Short mmCIF file of C-alpha atoms in Angstrom, two decimals:
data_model
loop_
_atom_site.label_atom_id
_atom_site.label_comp_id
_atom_site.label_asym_id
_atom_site.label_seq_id
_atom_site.Cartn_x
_atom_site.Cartn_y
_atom_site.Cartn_z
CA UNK W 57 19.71 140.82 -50.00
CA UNK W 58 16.47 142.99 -49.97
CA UNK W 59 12.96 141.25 -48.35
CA UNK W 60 9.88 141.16 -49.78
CA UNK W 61 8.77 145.36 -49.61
CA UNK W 62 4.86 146.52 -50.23
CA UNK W 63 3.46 149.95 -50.68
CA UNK W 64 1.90 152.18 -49.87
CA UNK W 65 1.66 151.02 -45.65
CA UNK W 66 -1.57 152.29 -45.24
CA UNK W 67 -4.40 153.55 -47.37
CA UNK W 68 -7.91 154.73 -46.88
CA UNK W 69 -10.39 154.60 -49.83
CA UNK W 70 -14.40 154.77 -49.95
CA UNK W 71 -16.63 152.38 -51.41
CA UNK W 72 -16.89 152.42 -55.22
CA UNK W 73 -13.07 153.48 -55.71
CA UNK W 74 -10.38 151.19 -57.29
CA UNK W 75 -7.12 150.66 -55.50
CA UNK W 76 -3.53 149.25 -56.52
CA UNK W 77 -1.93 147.15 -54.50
CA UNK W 78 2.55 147.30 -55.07
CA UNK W 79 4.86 144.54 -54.46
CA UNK W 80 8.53 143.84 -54.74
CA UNK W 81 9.65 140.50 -54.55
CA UNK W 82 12.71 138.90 -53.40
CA UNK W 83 15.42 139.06 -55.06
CA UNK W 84 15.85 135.74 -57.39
CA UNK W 85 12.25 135.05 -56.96
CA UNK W 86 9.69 134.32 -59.36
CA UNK W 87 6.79 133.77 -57.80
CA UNK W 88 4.55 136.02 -55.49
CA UNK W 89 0.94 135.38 -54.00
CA UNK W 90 -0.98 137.55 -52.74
CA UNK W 91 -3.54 137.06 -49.71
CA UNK W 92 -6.21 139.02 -47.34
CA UNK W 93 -6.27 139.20 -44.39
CA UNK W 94 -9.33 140.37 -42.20
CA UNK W 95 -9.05 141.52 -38.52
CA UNK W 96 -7.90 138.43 -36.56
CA UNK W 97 -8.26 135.84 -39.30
CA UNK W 98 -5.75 134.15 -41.02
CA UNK W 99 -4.62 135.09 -44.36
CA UNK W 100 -7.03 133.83 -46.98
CA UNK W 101 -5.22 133.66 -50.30
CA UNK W 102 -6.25 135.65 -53.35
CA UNK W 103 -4.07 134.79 -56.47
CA UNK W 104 -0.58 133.03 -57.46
CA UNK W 105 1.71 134.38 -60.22
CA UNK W 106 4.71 132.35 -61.31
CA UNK W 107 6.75 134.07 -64.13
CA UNK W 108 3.90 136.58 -65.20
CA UNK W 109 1.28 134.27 -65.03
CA UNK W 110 -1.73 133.67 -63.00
CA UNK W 111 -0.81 130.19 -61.56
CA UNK W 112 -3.68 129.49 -59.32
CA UNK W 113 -6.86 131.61 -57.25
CA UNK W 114 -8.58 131.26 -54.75
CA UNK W 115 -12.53 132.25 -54.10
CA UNK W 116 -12.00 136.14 -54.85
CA UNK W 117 -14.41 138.11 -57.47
CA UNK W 118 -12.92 139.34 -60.69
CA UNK W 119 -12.68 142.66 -59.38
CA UNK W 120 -9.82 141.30 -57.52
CA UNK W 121 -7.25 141.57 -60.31
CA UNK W 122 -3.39 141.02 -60.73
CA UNK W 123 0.06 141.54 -62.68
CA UNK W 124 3.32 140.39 -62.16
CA UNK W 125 6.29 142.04 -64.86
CA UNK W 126 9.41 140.61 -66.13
CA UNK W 127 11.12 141.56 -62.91
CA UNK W 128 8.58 139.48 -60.72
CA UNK W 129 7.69 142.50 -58.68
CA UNK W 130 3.67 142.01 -59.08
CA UNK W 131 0.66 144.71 -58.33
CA UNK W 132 -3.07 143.89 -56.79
CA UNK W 133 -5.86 145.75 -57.99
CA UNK W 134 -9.01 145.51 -56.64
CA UNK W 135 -12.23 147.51 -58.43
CA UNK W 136 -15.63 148.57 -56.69
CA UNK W 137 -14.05 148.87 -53.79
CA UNK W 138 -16.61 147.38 -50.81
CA UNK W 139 -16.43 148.18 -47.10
CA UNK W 140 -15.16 144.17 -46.55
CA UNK W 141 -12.04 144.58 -47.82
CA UNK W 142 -10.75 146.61 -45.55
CA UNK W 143 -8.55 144.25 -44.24
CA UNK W 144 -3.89 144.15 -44.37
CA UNK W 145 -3.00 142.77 -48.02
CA UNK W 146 -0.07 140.54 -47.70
CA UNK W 147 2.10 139.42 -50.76
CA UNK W 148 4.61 136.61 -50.63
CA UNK W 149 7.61 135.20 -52.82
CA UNK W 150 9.32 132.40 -53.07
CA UNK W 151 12.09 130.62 -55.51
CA UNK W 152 9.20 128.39 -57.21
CA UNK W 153 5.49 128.00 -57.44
CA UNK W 154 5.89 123.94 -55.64
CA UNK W 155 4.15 123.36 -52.39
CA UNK W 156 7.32 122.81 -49.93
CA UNK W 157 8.52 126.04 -51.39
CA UNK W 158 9.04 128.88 -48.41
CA UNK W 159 7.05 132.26 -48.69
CA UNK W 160 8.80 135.01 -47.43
CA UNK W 161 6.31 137.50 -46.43
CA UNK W 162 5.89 141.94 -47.11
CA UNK W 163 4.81 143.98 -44.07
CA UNK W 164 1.37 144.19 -45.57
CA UNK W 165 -0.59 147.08 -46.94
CA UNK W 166 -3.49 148.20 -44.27
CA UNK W 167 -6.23 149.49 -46.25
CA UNK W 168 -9.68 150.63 -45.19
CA UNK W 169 -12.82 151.04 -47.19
CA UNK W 170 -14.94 154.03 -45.49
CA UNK Q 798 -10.20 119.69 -49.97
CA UNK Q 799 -7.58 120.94 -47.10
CA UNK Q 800 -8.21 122.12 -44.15
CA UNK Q 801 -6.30 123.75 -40.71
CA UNK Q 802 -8.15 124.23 -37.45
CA UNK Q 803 -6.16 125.67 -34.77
CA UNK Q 804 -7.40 124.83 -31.27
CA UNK Q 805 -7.93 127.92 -28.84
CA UNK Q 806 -7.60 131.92 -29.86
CA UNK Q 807 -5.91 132.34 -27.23
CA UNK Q 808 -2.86 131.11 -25.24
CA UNK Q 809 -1.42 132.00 -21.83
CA UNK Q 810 1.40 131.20 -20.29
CA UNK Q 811 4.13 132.47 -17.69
CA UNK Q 812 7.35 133.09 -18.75
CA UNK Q 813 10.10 129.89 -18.47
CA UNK Q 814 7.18 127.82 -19.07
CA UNK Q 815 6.13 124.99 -21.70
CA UNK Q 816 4.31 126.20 -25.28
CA UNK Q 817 1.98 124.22 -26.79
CA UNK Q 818 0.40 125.73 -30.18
CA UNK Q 819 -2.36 123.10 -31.08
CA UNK Q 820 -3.15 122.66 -35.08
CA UNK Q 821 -4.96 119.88 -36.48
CA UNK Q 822 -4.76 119.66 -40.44
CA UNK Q 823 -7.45 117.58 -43.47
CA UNK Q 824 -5.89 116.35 -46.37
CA UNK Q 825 -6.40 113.75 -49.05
CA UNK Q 826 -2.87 113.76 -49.63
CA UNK Q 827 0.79 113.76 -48.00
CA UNK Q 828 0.48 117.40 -46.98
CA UNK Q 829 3.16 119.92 -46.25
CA UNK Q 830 2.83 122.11 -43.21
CA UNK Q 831 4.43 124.97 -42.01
CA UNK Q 832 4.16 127.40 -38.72
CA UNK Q 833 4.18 131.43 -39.37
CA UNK Q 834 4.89 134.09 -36.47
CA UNK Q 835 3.45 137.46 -36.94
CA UNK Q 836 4.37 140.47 -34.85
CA UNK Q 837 1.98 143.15 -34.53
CA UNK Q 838 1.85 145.20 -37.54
CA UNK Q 839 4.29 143.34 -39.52
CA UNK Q 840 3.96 140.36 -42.07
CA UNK Q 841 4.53 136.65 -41.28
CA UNK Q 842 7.73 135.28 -40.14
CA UNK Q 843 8.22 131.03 -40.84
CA UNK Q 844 9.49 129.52 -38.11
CA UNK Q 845 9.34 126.04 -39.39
CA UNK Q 846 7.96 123.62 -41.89
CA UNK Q 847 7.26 119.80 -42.88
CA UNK Q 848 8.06 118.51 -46.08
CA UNK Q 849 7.99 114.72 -45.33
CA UNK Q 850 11.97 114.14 -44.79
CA UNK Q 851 11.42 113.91 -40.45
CA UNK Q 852 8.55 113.73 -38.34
CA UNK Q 853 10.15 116.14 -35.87
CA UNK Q 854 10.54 119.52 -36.90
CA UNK Q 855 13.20 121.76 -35.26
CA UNK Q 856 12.63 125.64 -36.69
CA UNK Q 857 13.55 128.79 -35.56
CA UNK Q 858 13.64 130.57 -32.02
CA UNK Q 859 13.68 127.00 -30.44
CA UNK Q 860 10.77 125.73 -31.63
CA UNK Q 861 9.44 122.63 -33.08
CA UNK Q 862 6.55 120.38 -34.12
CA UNK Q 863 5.94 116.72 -34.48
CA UNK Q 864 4.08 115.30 -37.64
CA UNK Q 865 1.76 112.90 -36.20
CA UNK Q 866 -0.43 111.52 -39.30
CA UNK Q 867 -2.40 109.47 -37.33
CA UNK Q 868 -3.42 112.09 -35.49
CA UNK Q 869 -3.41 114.31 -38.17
CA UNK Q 870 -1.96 116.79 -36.30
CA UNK Q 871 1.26 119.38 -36.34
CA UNK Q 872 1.81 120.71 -32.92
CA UNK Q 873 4.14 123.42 -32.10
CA UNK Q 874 6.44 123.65 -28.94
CA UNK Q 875 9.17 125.64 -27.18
CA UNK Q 876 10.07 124.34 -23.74
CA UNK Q 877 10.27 127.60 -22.26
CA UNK Q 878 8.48 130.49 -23.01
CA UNK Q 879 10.09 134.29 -23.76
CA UNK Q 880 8.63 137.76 -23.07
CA UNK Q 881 9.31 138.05 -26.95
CA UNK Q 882 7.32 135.51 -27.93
CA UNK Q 883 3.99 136.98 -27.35
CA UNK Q 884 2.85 137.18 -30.99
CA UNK Q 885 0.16 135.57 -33.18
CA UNK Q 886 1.16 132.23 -34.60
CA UNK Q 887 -0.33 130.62 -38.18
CA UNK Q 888 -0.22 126.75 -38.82
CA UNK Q 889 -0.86 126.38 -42.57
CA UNK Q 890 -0.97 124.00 -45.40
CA UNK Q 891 -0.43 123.85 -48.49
CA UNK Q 892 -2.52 122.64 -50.99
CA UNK Q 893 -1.83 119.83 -53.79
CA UNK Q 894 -0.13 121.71 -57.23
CA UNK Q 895 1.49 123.95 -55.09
CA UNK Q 896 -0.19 127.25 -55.66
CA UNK Q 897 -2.28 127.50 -52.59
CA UNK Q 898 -1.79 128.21 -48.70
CA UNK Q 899 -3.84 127.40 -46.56
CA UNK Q 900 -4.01 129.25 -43.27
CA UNK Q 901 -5.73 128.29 -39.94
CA UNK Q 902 -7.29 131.49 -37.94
CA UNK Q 903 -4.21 132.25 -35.60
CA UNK Q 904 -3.72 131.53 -32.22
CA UNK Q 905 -2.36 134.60 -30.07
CA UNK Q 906 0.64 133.75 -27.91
CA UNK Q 907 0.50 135.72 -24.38
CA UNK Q 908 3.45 134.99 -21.99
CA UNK Q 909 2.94 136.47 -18.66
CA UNK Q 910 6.52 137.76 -16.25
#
């Protein structure tokens, strides 16, 4: 059974640029959130999608945008890139959207605004 | 609206010897709560959660938590400590409807030899 896999590792954009985010969820799992996280916080979630559909979001700006396709893997973009979101952008799945349900977390994508 | 404050950034203790991972949690409702590892440079790990069947939580690794509601609280412990588990831990919970995760800030985990 494959994990939860994210690409690219690492990135380095400047401010203004747009960036996309790639996610591949667990196999049998329909649901993957995505969530920042800054240097030494914890991870501050972003968005839910639960069979292609934004499910839920958290205080992000529009430019913070998402998909998920009929195979559940799921891409972040975020727009107007700004030097704070330089930060490691973790996605999750799980087997449902309900609250007890576990999130099996990607390595993370670092990337950094210059 | 929820809420997780973990107490202290920072946790030291020798090898062999007693961890105690302090979280404290707000919530209107019967929350769930669950305790993430992460490793430097890799994503989080769950070593354990509470879904309201036991108060006492056995996970992963050896550890555990207690549900105390009175205390609003969700504790994690290992009786004795490991070189390998010097890592940054996450107490979380999750909000009502399901979609949401709340995460405290992290305590780091330092075990001395």
């Amino acid at each position: 059974e494959t994990g939860v896999t994210q690409s690219p590792t690492h990135l380095i954009k400047t401010r203004g640029q747009q960036v996309t985010l790639r996610c591949s969820s667990q196999s049998g799992h329909n649901t993957v959130s995505w969530y920042q996280q800054a240097l030494g916080q914890g991870p501050q979630f972003i968005f839910q999608y639960y069979r292609e559909e934004e499910n839920g979001r958290g205080n992000f700006p529009p430019r913070f945008s998402g998909l998920q396709f009929p195979n559940y893997s799921s891409e972040l973009n975020v727009n107007a890139l700004e030097l704070d979101d330089s930060a490691l952008y973790l996605c999750a799945s799980s087997l449902g959207a309900g609250e007890a349900d576990t999130q099996y977390f990607g390595p993370g994508t670092r990337l950094t605004v210059l | 609206a929820q809420s997780v404050t973990q107490l202290g950034s920072h946790v030291s203790v020798s090898e062999g010897a007693l961890v105690l991972l302090r979280c404290n949690y707000s919530s209107s409702v019967p929350p769930y709560l669950f305790w993430y590892v992460q490793y430097p440079n890799q994503g989080l790990q769950l070593l354990l959660k509470y879904t309201s069947a036991a108060t006492l939580v056995k996970g992963i690794n050896g550890f555990e938590a207690e549900f105390k509601k009175s205390e609003t609280s969700f504790h994690l412990t290992k009786p004795s400590a490991h070189m390998s588990d010097a890592a940054e831990y996450f107490c979380a919970v999750s909000d009502t409807g399901g979609f949401k995760t709340i995460f405290g800030a992290g305590t780091r985990l330092f075990v001395k030899a």
